[in-house]
Every structure is written in structure tokens, then in C-alpha cells.
Amino acid sequence: MHYDYLIVGAGLFGSVFAREMKKRGKRCYVIDKREHIAGNIYTEKRLDISVHCYGAHIFHTSNKAVWDYIGQFAEFNQYINSPVAVYKDELYNLPFNMNTFSRLWNIKTPAEAKEKIREQIAELSISEPRNLEEQALSLAGRDVYEKLVKGYTEKQWGRQCSELPAFVIKRLPLRFTYDNNYFNDRYQGIPVGGYTGIVEKLLDGIDVQTGISWQTFRETRKDITYDKLLYTGMIDEYFDYRLGALEYRSLRFETEELPEEENYQGNAVVNYTEREIPYTRIIEHKHFEFGTQPGTVITREYPTEWKKGDEPYYPINDEKNDRLYEAYRKLAENEKNVLFGGRLGQYRYYDMDKTIAAALQMAEEETN
């Protein structure tokens, strides 16, 4: 069996690319090492609730073309991401806005909030931030940093904020309005029924094999030939780590079905910002779709160190790793008839809309 493209990875990037190439008359064969399609946006039904199996995925974009594209495959609801942060026995709205500042300092106006932040920044006298801690303090002052940034960030990265480079936080979103909408994008929502159905439609009519790694495929599927390869796995793994391993942060998910509990936390996403609490957030999945099911499903999200064999979630885009990726990218340029795409193939964290846009662009370039 001969194909125009072998696509390694049945996630969003690979699936969009496969559909676009099929539309252009190309034959594609898609493989994935997991037992299912859809990659990290995979959702499955538990207690009749669409569960985001690999963490919360909220679709948001200001790109109307991308919004119209994804809208072909699902109806999106009007979900607005408005997470809540818990620090000890205190509750705060995110992103940092007037509701947050009012709760912190018992103030009412933007002018009062700005003055409070200015005072705290001035007291610290940080002219050149040397690390993430000093960078965050110089942007938001001590109260916001201590209660809402420090512990969460240290859990996320597995290091003290004083040990992390300043550029990890280029800015902090301080909003001086009473608006809890986390994103500024024009379009936002959750697909009714979950994300897996979208990918099923993208891959409709395309040959797919799950539960097989790229390495195993090469060894066992000699019957399949192809002209070009799109690789959406880890670029360093493709090259057998010959220049060294890129670094990632991983995640562990602890999902619990609560059939007797109708409403566990009253919000889809609740962050826990104390370092002492090992998970960063609890997701209650039914609230993504305004669910009225009698039971509920929650997931605790634990950041973990990554090692070979673990699932890589977040590239660590510091100077060392970016240099190493650049070296791999140069190697990739010499690979004949091989394309690298997605967050692992390009060692960048992409939101879903950017993933779709990049896949559409690659498909366009392939046919021009």
C-alpha cells in the first residue's frame, strides 16, 4: 500500500494536515502511539460527562478564519474561562483584575489598585530583575506574587522562583476592570460533546492506526510505503537523541468519579496556589458544558519532572534548550521529504488555534 503522506501523530496538527491533504487529492496514513486519536485534546464520556483526559482545553482565538474552520466540525457553546484561585482559606478571581484586588486590599477603584501596586513595587527597589521572583515582584508587587504567583509557579516548574530565569514571566496580566474572562480573544467556547468528535470528522475517510509507535511502525509495517513523512512527535526522539535530550515538564492526572455528588466546586477550573498542596488545579468537567448530570467528575493535575518515556507536555524554552532545539532544527532541514510539526516537532507550546493555523499553512505550502 502506497501513500503520499505518512503522518506520525493523530493529534490536532496531524489531523488537520491529513484532512487538508485529502481534500487536495493526496492519500494519507496516520499513526499514533496512543490507543486513541485526538492527542491531548482527547475527551471521553464518564457519567455522561465529557472528560478532558489530558487537562483542560478551552478553545479561544481572535483568528476568524480558524474559528470558522473549527466550527465546521462541532457546535461550540458560550463557555467563558473564569478560573478561581485558592490560597489557604482565601478565594480570588483570575486573571488578576479588580475583583482580585478588591479581595486583596478591600479597595474599589482602579486608581486605588494601581496605587497599591505602585507602592509595593517602589518598596522593593528592583531595577534589574535577576530571576523570576524579582521579575514578578517588579511587575505586580508582593501581595499578588506571594499569594497567587509564587507557589503555583514553583509547583509548575519544580523549582524555586528564585532559581528560574526572569524571562519565564515576560509580563503579568493586571486588569483594572471587574472582568473575570481569562482570555481577551474574540471567540471562545467548548465543543458540545467534547473534542474527540472533531478529530473523528477531520480523519473521516483517512486510514488510521492507533497503538503503534513510530519506531514499531518502521520495524513491522514494511507493507506501507510513502513519499513524505510528517512527524509530530519529539524532534530529538526522531534523531535518537544524538545531540542530547530536550527538556520538558510533564503532568500526572488523578481523575475521580463522584456519582453521588452533583456539584463539587462550582467552577470548571480552581487553581491551588500554595506550594504545600501538590496539585496545581482541580478541574470539574461538567461545568465546561453547563452540565446538569446528577453526578460529577473531577481531575487533580500534578506537575511532574519529565524523563524519557514520560508524556512531554510543556517544552522548557530556556536558553539552553532553545539552543539544542535549534541544532536539531538544522538537522531536520537536511532530512529529505520529512516535515516536522506541532508542539513536539517544533518544541513550542501552541494553543489550539495556533496549532490549526500552522497545520493549514503547512498544507498550503505543500501544494504551492
PDB file of N, CA and C in Angstrom, residues 143-185:
ATOM      1  N   ASP A 143       2.064  41.276  47.359  1.00  0.00           N
ATOM      2  CA  ASP A 143       0.851  40.526  47.701  1.00  0.00           C
ATOM      3  C   ASP A 143       0.417  39.589  46.576  1.00  0.00           C
ATOM      4  N   VAL A 144       0.340  40.121  45.370  1.00  0.00           N
ATOM      5  CA  VAL A 144      -0.046  39.291  44.228  1.00  0.00           C
ATOM      6  C   VAL A 144       0.958  38.162  44.042  1.00  0.00           C
ATOM      7  N   TYR A 145       2.238  38.483  44.140  1.00  0.00           N
ATOM      8  CA  TYR A 145       3.274  37.476  43.949  1.00  0.00           C
ATOM      9  C   TYR A 145       3.188  36.376  45.014  1.00  0.00           C
ATOM     10  N   GLU A 146       3.159  36.752  46.283  1.00  0.00           N
ATOM     11  CA  GLU A 146       3.207  35.771  47.365  1.00  0.00           C
ATOM     12  C   GLU A 146       1.987  34.856  47.372  1.00  0.00           C
ATOM     13  N   LYS A 147       0.809  35.418  47.093  1.00  0.00           N
ATOM     14  CA  LYS A 147      -0.415  34.629  47.230  1.00  0.00           C
ATOM     15  C   LYS A 147      -0.826  33.904  45.953  1.00  0.00           C
ATOM     16  N   LEU A 148      -0.513  34.490  44.799  1.00  0.00           N
ATOM     17  CA  LEU A 148      -1.098  33.968  43.571  1.00  0.00           C
ATOM     18  C   LEU A 148      -0.092  33.511  42.518  1.00  0.00           C
ATOM     19  N   VAL A 149       1.183  33.874  42.667  1.00  0.00           N
ATOM     20  CA  VAL A 149       2.178  33.521  41.656  1.00  0.00           C
ATOM     21  C   VAL A 149       3.190  32.507  42.180  1.00  0.00           C
ATOM     22  N   LYS A 150       3.768  32.774  43.323  1.00  0.00           N
ATOM     23  CA  LYS A 150       4.930  32.035  43.809  1.00  0.00           C
ATOM     24  C   LYS A 150       4.709  30.518  43.895  1.00  0.00           C
ATOM     25  N   GLY A 151       3.769  30.086  44.714  1.00  0.00           N
ATOM     26  CA  GLY A 151       3.577  28.661  44.940  1.00  0.00           C
ATOM     27  C   GLY A 151       3.148  27.926  43.687  1.00  0.00           C
ATOM     28  N   TYR A 152       2.233  28.515  42.934  1.00  0.00           N
ATOM     29  CA  TYR A 152       1.738  27.890  41.709  1.00  0.00           C
ATOM     30  C   TYR A 152       2.875  27.699  40.710  1.00  0.00           C
ATOM     31  N   THR A 153       3.686  28.738  40.530  1.00  0.00           N
ATOM     32  CA  THR A 153       4.789  28.685  39.571  1.00  0.00           C
ATOM     33  C   THR A 153       5.838  27.671  39.998  1.00  0.00           C
ATOM     34  N   GLU A 154       6.139  27.616  41.294  1.00  0.00           N
ATOM     35  CA  GLU A 154       7.142  26.657  41.774  1.00  0.00           C
ATOM     36  C   GLU A 154       6.670  25.214  41.591  1.00  0.00           C
ATOM     37  N   LYS A 155       5.376  24.982  41.770  1.00  0.00           N
ATOM     38  CA  LYS A 155       4.845  23.643  41.506  1.00  0.00           C
ATOM     39  C   LYS A 155       4.917  23.320  40.011  1.00  0.00           C
ATOM     40  N   GLN A 156       4.570  24.308  39.213  1.00  0.00           N
ATOM     41  CA  GLN A 156       4.530  24.100  37.768  1.00  0.00           C
ATOM     42  C   GLN A 156       5.904  23.726  37.205  1.00  0.00           C
ATOM     43  N   TRP A 157       6.946  24.393  37.697  1.00  0.00           N
ATOM     44  CA  TRP A 157       8.284  24.201  37.152  1.00  0.00           C
ATOM     45  C   TRP A 157       9.179  23.316  38.011  1.00  0.00           C
ATOM     46  N   GLY A 158       8.724  22.990  39.223  1.00  0.00           N
ATOM     47  CA  GLY A 158       9.518  22.117  40.081  1.00  0.00           C
ATOM     48  C   GLY A 158      10.785  22.756  40.598  1.00  0.00           C
ATOM     49  N   ARG A 159      10.813  24.079  40.668  1.00  0.00           N
ATOM     50  CA  ARG A 159      11.986  24.819  41.132  1.00  0.00           C
ATOM     51  C   ARG A 159      11.536  26.059  41.885  1.00  0.00           C
ATOM     52  N   GLN A 160      12.410  26.562  42.739  1.00  0.00           N
ATOM     53  CA  GLN A 160      12.131  27.832  43.411  1.00  0.00           C
ATOM     54  C   GLN A 160      12.068  28.957  42.365  1.00  0.00           C
ATOM     55  N   CYS A 161      11.199  29.920  42.597  1.00  0.00           N
ATOM     56  CA  CYS A 161      11.112  31.049  41.666  1.00  0.00           C
ATOM     57  C   CYS A 161      12.441  31.801  41.562  1.00  0.00           C
ATOM     58  N   SER A 162      13.193  31.814  42.660  1.00  0.00           N
ATOM     59  CA  SER A 162      14.492  32.499  42.650  1.00  0.00           C
ATOM     60  C   SER A 162      15.526  31.750  41.809  1.00  0.00           C
ATOM     61  N   GLU A 163      15.224  30.495  41.415  1.00  0.00           N
ATOM     62  CA  GLU A 163      16.131  29.701  40.581  1.00  0.00           C
ATOM     63  C   GLU A 163      15.721  29.701  39.121  1.00  0.00           C
ATOM     64  N   LEU A 164      14.572  30.290  38.814  1.00  0.00           N
ATOM     65  CA  LEU A 164      14.078  30.315  37.439  1.00  0.00           C
ATOM     66  C   LEU A 164      14.473  31.619  36.763  1.00  0.00           C
ATOM     67  N   PRO A 165      14.761  31.589  35.460  1.00  0.00           N
ATOM     68  CA  PRO A 165      15.160  32.819  34.773  1.00  0.00           C
ATOM     69  C   PRO A 165      14.026  33.826  34.697  1.00  0.00           C
ATOM     70  N   ALA A 166      14.381  35.087  34.696  1.00  0.00           N
ATOM     71  CA  ALA A 166      13.379  36.165  34.702  1.00  0.00           C
ATOM     72  C   ALA A 166      12.480  36.120  33.476  1.00  0.00           C
ATOM     73  N   PHE A 167      13.011  35.691  32.312  1.00  0.00           N
ATOM     74  CA  PHE A 167      12.228  35.779  31.081  1.00  0.00           C
ATOM     75  C   PHE A 167      11.059  34.799  31.034  1.00  0.00           C
ATOM     76  N   VAL A 168      10.980  33.857  31.982  1.00  0.00           N
ATOM     77  CA  VAL A 168       9.829  32.947  32.020  1.00  0.00           C
ATOM     78  C   VAL A 168       8.533  33.743  32.182  1.00  0.00           C
ATOM     79  N   ILE A 169       8.590  34.829  32.955  1.00  0.00           N
ATOM     80  CA  ILE A 169       7.445  35.726  33.074  1.00  0.00           C
ATOM     81  C   ILE A 169       7.807  37.051  32.418  1.00  0.00           C
ATOM     82  N   LYS A 170       7.345  37.240  31.189  1.00  0.00           N
ATOM     83  CA  LYS A 170       7.631  38.498  30.491  1.00  0.00           C
ATOM     84  C   LYS A 170       6.694  39.607  30.967  1.00  0.00           C
ATOM     85  N   ARG A 171       5.492  39.191  31.341  1.00  0.00           N
ATOM     86  CA  ARG A 171       4.530  40.164  31.851  1.00  0.00           C
ATOM     87  C   ARG A 171       3.517  39.417  32.713  1.00  0.00           C
ATOM     88  N   LEU A 172       2.794  40.157  33.538  1.00  0.00           N
ATOM     89  CA  LEU A 172       1.680  39.583  34.292  1.00  0.00           C
ATOM     90  C   LEU A 172       0.419  40.335  33.886  1.00  0.00           C
ATOM     91  N   PRO A 173      -0.654  39.625  33.577  1.00  0.00           N
ATOM     92  CA  PRO A 173      -1.868  40.296  33.111  1.00  0.00           C
ATOM     93  C   PRO A 173      -2.621  40.972  34.260  1.00  0.00           C
ATOM     94  N   LEU A 174      -2.345  42.227  34.483  1.00  0.00           N
ATOM     95  CA  LEU A 174      -3.057  43.010  35.501  1.00  0.00           C
ATOM     96  C   LEU A 174      -4.162  43.795  34.810  1.00  0.00           C
ATOM     97  N   ARG A 175      -5.387  43.497  35.149  1.00  0.00           N
ATOM     98  CA  ARG A 175      -6.526  44.169  34.504  1.00  0.00           C
ATOM     99  C   ARG A 175      -7.274  44.989  35.544  1.00  0.00           C
ATOM    100  N   PHE A 176      -7.519  46.205  35.204  1.00  0.00           N
ATOM    101  CA  PHE A 176      -8.154  47.115  36.161  1.00  0.00           C
ATOM    102  C   PHE A 176      -9.628  47.304  35.819  1.00  0.00           C
ATOM    103  N   THR A 177     -10.280  46.173  35.550  1.00  0.00           N
ATOM    104  CA  THR A 177     -11.726  46.120  35.336  1.00  0.00           C
ATOM    105  C   THR A 177     -12.269  44.939  36.134  1.00  0.00           C
ATOM    106  N   TYR A 178     -13.569  44.946  36.377  1.00  0.00           N
ATOM    107  CA  TYR A 178     -14.217  43.825  37.075  1.00  0.00           C
ATOM    108  C   TYR A 178     -14.651  42.778  36.031  1.00  0.00           C
ATOM    109  N   ASP A 179     -13.687  42.180  35.386  1.00  0.00           N
ATOM    110  CA  ASP A 179     -13.942  41.227  34.309  1.00  0.00           C
ATOM    111  C   ASP A 179     -13.132  39.968  34.565  1.00  0.00           C
ATOM    112  N   ASN A 180     -13.840  38.844  34.793  1.00  0.00           N
ATOM    113  CA  ASN A 180     -13.169  37.583  35.117  1.00  0.00           C
ATOM    114  C   ASN A 180     -12.875  36.714  33.896  1.00  0.00           C
ATOM    115  N   ASN A 181     -13.128  37.231  32.702  1.00  0.00           N
ATOM    116  CA  ASN A 181     -12.842  36.454  31.486  1.00  0.00           C
ATOM    117  C   ASN A 181     -11.329  36.331  31.315  1.00  0.00           C
ATOM    118  N   TYR A 182     -10.817  35.105  31.388  1.00  0.00           N
ATOM    119  CA  TYR A 182      -9.372  34.890  31.383  1.00  0.00           C
ATOM    120  C   TYR A 182      -8.725  35.290  30.064  1.00  0.00           C
ATOM    121  N   PHE A 183      -9.451  35.092  28.966  1.00  0.00           N
ATOM    122  CA  PHE A 183      -8.887  35.369  27.647  1.00  0.00           C
ATOM    123  C   PHE A 183      -9.441  36.660  27.065  1.00  0.00           C
ATOM    124  N   ASN A 184      -8.630  37.308  26.261  1.00  0.00           N
ATOM    125  CA  ASN A 184      -9.070  38.524  25.564  1.00  0.00           C
ATOM    126  C   ASN A 184      -9.586  38.233  24.163  1.00  0.00           C
ATOM    127  N   ASP A 185      -9.546  36.974  23.751  1.00  0.00           N
ATOM    128  CA  ASP A 185      -9.871  36.646  22.372  1.00  0.00           C
ATOM    129  C   ASP A 185     -11.343  36.849  22.062  1.00  0.00           C
TER     130      ASP A 185
END
